[in-house]
CSV table of C-alpha atoms in Angstrom, one decimal:
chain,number,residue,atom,x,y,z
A,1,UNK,CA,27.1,0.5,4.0
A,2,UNK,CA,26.3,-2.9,2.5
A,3,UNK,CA,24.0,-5.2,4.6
A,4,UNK,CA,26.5,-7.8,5.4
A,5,UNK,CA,27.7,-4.3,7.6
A,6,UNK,CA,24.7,-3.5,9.0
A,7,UNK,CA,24.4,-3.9,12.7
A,8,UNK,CA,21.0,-2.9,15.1
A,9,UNK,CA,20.9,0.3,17.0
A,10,UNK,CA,19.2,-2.0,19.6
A,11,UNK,CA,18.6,-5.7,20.3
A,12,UNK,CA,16.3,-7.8,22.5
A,13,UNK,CA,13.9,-9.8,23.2
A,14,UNK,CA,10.2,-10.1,24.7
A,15,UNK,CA,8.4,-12.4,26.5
A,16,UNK,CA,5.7,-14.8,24.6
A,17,UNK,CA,3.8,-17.6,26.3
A,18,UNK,CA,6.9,-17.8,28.3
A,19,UNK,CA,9.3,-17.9,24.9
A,20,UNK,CA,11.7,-15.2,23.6
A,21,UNK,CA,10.9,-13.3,20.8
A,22,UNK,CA,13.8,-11.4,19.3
A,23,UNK,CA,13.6,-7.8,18.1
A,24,UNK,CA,16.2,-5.6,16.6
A,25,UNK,CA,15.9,-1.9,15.8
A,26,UNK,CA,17.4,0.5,13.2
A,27,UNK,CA,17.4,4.2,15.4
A,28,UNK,CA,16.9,5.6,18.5
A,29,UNK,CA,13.1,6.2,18.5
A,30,UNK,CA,13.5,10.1,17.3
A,31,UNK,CA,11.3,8.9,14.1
A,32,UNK,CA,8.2,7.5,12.7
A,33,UNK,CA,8.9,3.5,13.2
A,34,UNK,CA,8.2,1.5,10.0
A,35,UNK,CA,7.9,-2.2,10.9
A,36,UNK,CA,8.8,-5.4,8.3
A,37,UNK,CA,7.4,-8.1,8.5
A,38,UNK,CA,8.6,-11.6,7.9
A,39,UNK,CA,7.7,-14.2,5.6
A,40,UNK,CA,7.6,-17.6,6.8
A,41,UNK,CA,11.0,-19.0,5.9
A,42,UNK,CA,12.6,-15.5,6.6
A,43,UNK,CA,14.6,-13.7,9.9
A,44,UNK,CA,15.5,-10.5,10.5
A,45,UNK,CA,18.4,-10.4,8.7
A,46,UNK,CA,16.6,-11.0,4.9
A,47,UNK,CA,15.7,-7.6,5.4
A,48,UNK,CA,19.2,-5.9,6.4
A,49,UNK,CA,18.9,-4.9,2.4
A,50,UNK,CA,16.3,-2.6,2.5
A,51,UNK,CA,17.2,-1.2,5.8
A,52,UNK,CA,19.2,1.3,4.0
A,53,UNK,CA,16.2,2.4,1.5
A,54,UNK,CA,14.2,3.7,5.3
A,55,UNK,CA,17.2,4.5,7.4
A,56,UNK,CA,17.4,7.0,8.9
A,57,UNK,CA,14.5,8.9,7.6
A,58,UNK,CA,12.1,6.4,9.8
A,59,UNK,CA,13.6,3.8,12.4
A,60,UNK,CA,13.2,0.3,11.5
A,61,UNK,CA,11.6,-2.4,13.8
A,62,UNK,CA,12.2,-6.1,12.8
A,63,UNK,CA,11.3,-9.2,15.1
A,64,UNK,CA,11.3,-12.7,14.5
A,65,UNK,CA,8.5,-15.1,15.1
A,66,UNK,CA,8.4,-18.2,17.3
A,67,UNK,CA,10.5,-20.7,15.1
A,68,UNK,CA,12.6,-18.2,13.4
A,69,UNK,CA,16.3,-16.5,13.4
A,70,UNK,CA,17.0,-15.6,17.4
A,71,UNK,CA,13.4,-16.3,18.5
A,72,UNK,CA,12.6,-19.5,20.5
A,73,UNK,CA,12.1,-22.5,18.6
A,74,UNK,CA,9.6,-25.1,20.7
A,75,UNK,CA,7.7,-27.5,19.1
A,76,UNK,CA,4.1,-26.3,19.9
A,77,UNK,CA,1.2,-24.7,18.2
A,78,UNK,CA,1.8,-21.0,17.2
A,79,UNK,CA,-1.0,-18.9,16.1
A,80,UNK,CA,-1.0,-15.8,14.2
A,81,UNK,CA,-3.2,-13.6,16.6
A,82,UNK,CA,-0.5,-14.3,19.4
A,83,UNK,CA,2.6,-13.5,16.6
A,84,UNK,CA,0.7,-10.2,16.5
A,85,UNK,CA,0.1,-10.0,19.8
A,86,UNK,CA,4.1,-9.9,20.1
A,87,UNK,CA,4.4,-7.6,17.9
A,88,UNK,CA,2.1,-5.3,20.1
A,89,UNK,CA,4.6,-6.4,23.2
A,90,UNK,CA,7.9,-4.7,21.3
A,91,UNK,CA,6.2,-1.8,20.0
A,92,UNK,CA,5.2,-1.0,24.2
A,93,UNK,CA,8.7,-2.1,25.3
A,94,UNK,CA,10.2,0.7,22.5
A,95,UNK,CA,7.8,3.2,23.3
A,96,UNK,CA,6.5,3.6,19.8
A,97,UNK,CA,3.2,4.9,19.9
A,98,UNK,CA,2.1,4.1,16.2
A,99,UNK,CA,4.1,2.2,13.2
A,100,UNK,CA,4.0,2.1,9.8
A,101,UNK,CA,3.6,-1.6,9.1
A,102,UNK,CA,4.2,-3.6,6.0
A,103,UNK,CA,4.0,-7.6,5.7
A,104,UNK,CA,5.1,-9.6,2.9
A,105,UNK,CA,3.5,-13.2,2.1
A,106,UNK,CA,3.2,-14.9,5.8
A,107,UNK,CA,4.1,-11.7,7.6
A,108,UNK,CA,0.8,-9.9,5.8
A,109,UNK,CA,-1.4,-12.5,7.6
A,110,UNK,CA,0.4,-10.9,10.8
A,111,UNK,CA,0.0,-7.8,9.6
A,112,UNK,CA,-3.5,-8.2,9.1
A,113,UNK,CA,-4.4,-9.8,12.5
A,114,UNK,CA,-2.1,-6.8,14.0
A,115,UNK,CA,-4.3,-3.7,12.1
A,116,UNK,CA,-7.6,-6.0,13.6
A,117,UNK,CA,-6.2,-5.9,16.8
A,118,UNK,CA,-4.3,-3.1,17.3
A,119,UNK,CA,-6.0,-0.4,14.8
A,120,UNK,CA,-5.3,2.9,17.0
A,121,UNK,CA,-1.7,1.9,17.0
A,122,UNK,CA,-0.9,2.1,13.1
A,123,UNK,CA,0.0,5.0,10.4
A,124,UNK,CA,0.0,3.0,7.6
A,125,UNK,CA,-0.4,-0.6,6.4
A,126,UNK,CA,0.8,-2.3,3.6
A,127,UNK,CA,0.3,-6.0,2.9
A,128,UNK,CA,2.2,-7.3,-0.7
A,129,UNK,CA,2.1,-11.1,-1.9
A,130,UNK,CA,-1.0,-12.2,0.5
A,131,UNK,CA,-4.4,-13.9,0.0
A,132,UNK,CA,-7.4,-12.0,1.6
A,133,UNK,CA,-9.3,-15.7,1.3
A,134,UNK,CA,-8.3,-19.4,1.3
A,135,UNK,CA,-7.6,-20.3,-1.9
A,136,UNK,CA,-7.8,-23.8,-3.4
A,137,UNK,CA,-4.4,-24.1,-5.0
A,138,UNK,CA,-3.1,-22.3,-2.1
A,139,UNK,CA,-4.5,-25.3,0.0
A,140,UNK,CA,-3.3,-27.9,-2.2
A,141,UNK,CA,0.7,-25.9,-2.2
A,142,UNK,CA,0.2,-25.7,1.5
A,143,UNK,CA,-0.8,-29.8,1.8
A,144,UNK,CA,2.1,-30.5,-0.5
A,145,UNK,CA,4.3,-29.0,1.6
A,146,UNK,CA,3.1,-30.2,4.8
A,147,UNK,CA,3.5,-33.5,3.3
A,148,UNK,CA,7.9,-32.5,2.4
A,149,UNK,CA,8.4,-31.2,6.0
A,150,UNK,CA,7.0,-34.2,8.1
A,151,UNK,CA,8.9,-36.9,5.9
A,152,UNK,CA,12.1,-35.7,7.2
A,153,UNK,CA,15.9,-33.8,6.3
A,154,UNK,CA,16.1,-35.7,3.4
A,155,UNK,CA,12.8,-35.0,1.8
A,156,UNK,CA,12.8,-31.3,2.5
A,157,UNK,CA,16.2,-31.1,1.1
A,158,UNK,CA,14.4,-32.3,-1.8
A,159,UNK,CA,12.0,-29.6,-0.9
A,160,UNK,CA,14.3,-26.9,-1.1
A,161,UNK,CA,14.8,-27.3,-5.0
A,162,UNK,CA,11.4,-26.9,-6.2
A,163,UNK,CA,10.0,-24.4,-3.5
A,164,UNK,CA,11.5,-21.8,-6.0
A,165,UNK,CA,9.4,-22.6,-8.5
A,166,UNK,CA,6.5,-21.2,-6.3
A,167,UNK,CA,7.9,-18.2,-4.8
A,168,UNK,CA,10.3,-16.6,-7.5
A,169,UNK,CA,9.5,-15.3,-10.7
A,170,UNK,CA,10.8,-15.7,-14.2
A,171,UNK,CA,12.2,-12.1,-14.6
A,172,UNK,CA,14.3,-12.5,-11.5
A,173,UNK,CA,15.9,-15.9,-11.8
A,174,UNK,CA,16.9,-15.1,-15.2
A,175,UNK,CA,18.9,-12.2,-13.2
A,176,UNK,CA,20.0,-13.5,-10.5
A,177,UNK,CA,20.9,-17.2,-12.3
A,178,UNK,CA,20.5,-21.2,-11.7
A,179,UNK,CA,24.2,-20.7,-9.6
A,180,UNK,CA,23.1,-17.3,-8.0
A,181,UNK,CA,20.1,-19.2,-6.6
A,182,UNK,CA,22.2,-22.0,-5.3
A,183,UNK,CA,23.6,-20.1,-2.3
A,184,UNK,CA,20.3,-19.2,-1.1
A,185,UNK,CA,19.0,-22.6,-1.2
A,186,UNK,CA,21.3,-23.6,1.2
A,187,UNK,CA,21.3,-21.5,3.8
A,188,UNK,CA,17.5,-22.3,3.6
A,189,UNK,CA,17.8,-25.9,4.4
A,190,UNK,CA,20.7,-25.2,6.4
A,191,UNK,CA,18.5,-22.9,8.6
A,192,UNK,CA,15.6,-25.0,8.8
A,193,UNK,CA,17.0,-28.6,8.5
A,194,UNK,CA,17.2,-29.3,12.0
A,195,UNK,CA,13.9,-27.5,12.9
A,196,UNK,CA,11.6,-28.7,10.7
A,197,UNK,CA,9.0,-28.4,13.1
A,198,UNK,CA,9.3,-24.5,13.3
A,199,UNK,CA,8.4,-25.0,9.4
A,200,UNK,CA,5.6,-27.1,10.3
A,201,UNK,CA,4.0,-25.4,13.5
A,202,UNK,CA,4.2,-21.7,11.3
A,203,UNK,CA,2.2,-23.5,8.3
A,204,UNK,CA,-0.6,-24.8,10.0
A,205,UNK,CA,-1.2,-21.7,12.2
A,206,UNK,CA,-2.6,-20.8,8.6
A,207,UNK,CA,-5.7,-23.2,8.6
A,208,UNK,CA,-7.2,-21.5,11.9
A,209,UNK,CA,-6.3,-17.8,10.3
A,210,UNK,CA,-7.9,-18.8,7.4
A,211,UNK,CA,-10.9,-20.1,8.9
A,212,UNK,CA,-12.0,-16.9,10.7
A,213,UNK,CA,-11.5,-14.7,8.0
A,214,UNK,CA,-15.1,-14.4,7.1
A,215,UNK,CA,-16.4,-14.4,10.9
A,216,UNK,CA,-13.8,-11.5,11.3
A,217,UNK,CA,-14.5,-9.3,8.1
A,218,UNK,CA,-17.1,-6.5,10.1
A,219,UNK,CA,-13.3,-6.4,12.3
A,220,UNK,CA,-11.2,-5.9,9.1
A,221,UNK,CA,-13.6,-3.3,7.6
A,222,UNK,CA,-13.7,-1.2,11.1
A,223,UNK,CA,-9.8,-0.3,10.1
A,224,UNK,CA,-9.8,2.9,8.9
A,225,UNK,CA,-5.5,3.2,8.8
A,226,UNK,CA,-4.7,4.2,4.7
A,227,UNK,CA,-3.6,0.6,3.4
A,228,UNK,CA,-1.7,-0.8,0.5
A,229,UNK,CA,-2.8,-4.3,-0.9
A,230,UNK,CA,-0.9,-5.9,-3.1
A,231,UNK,CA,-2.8,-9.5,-3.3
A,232,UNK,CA,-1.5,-12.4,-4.7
């Protein structure tokens, strides 16, 4: 079954500082639960293609944050400990005990603030594409960007075009080509054009994150759950 076929076992949605945050599950809770984790211009449905790759052999949780796909959108200050916290909310309303847990990019700083949180409720963790520490040029990319989103539709549009120079590599747009790349593009802006400020509010929830990563580390270092780390 392709992914444009793919449809949840179960949908719905949990309460967050009085907003809606949409979940969707692959299974019926027979299995081990592996959770994916969104990057920051993703939803849900970016992951319907790897669905197939842990389906059935472990159910599949996926949930969008505040500003994303089905979630709420309000224009308010979003932090990552509460997007974890969320997290924690669907995994009691399922009845999953423990998950495996994987985050990508944005969704590994969730990820991370989850496993400091929530340690006795993970199997595994796996974080891929994320920075353990602030990083200048990730500051300066993260300024840069700031600067796209609050100057309007018509600079991010602009934005749109050269944010894959950042996040894709050589090897891939070579495969998937200029024209293949094109249709992504658009449903990016098209999905974020009128809510720039869901753009906006998930970026700087980084700068807090960022800034209690050393105060935190004794925290990080108390999780014992086997992790993968794929940094960068």
């Amino acid at each position: 079954m392709g992914a444009q076929q793919l449809e949840p076992t179960q949908q719905g949605s949990v309460i967050l500082d009085g907003h809606d945050i949409h979940w969707e599950r692959f299974g019926t809770g027979g299995r081990e639960a592996v959770c994916l984790l969104n990057g920051l211009a993703m939803h849900t449905r970016a992951w319907y293609g790897f669905v197939p790759m842990l389906h059935p052999e472990f159910d599949v949780v996926l949930y969008d944050y505040l500003g994303q796909g089905g979630s709420a959108k309000p224009d308010e200050p979003v932090s990552i400990d509460r997007l974890a916290d969320a997290l924690d909310l669907i995994r009691g309303e399922l009845g999953i005990d423990r998950l495996h847990l994987m985050g990508i990019s944005y969704g590994g700083f969730v990820a991370l603030e989850y496993a400091r949180q929530y340690r006795h409720r993970l199997h595994t963790l796996t974080l891929s594409g994320i920075l353990l520490f602030p990083e200048e040029l990730f500051e300066m990319y993260e300024a840069l960007s700031l600067r796209f989103y609050r100057r309007g539709p018509e600079a991010f549009g602009l934005y749109t075009h050269y944010l894959y120079e950042k996040i894709f590599g050589e090897a891939f747009v070579r495969r998937v080509t200029r024209d293949g790349l094109e249709p992504m593009r658009l449903r990016f802006e098209e999905r974020f054009g009128s809510q720039i400020h869901s753009l906006i509010r998930l970026t700087e929830a980084q700068d807090p994150h960022f800034a209690a990563v050393v105060e935190r580390l004794p925290e990080y270092r108390a999780v014992a759950t086997p992790a993968l780390i794929m940094p960068g």
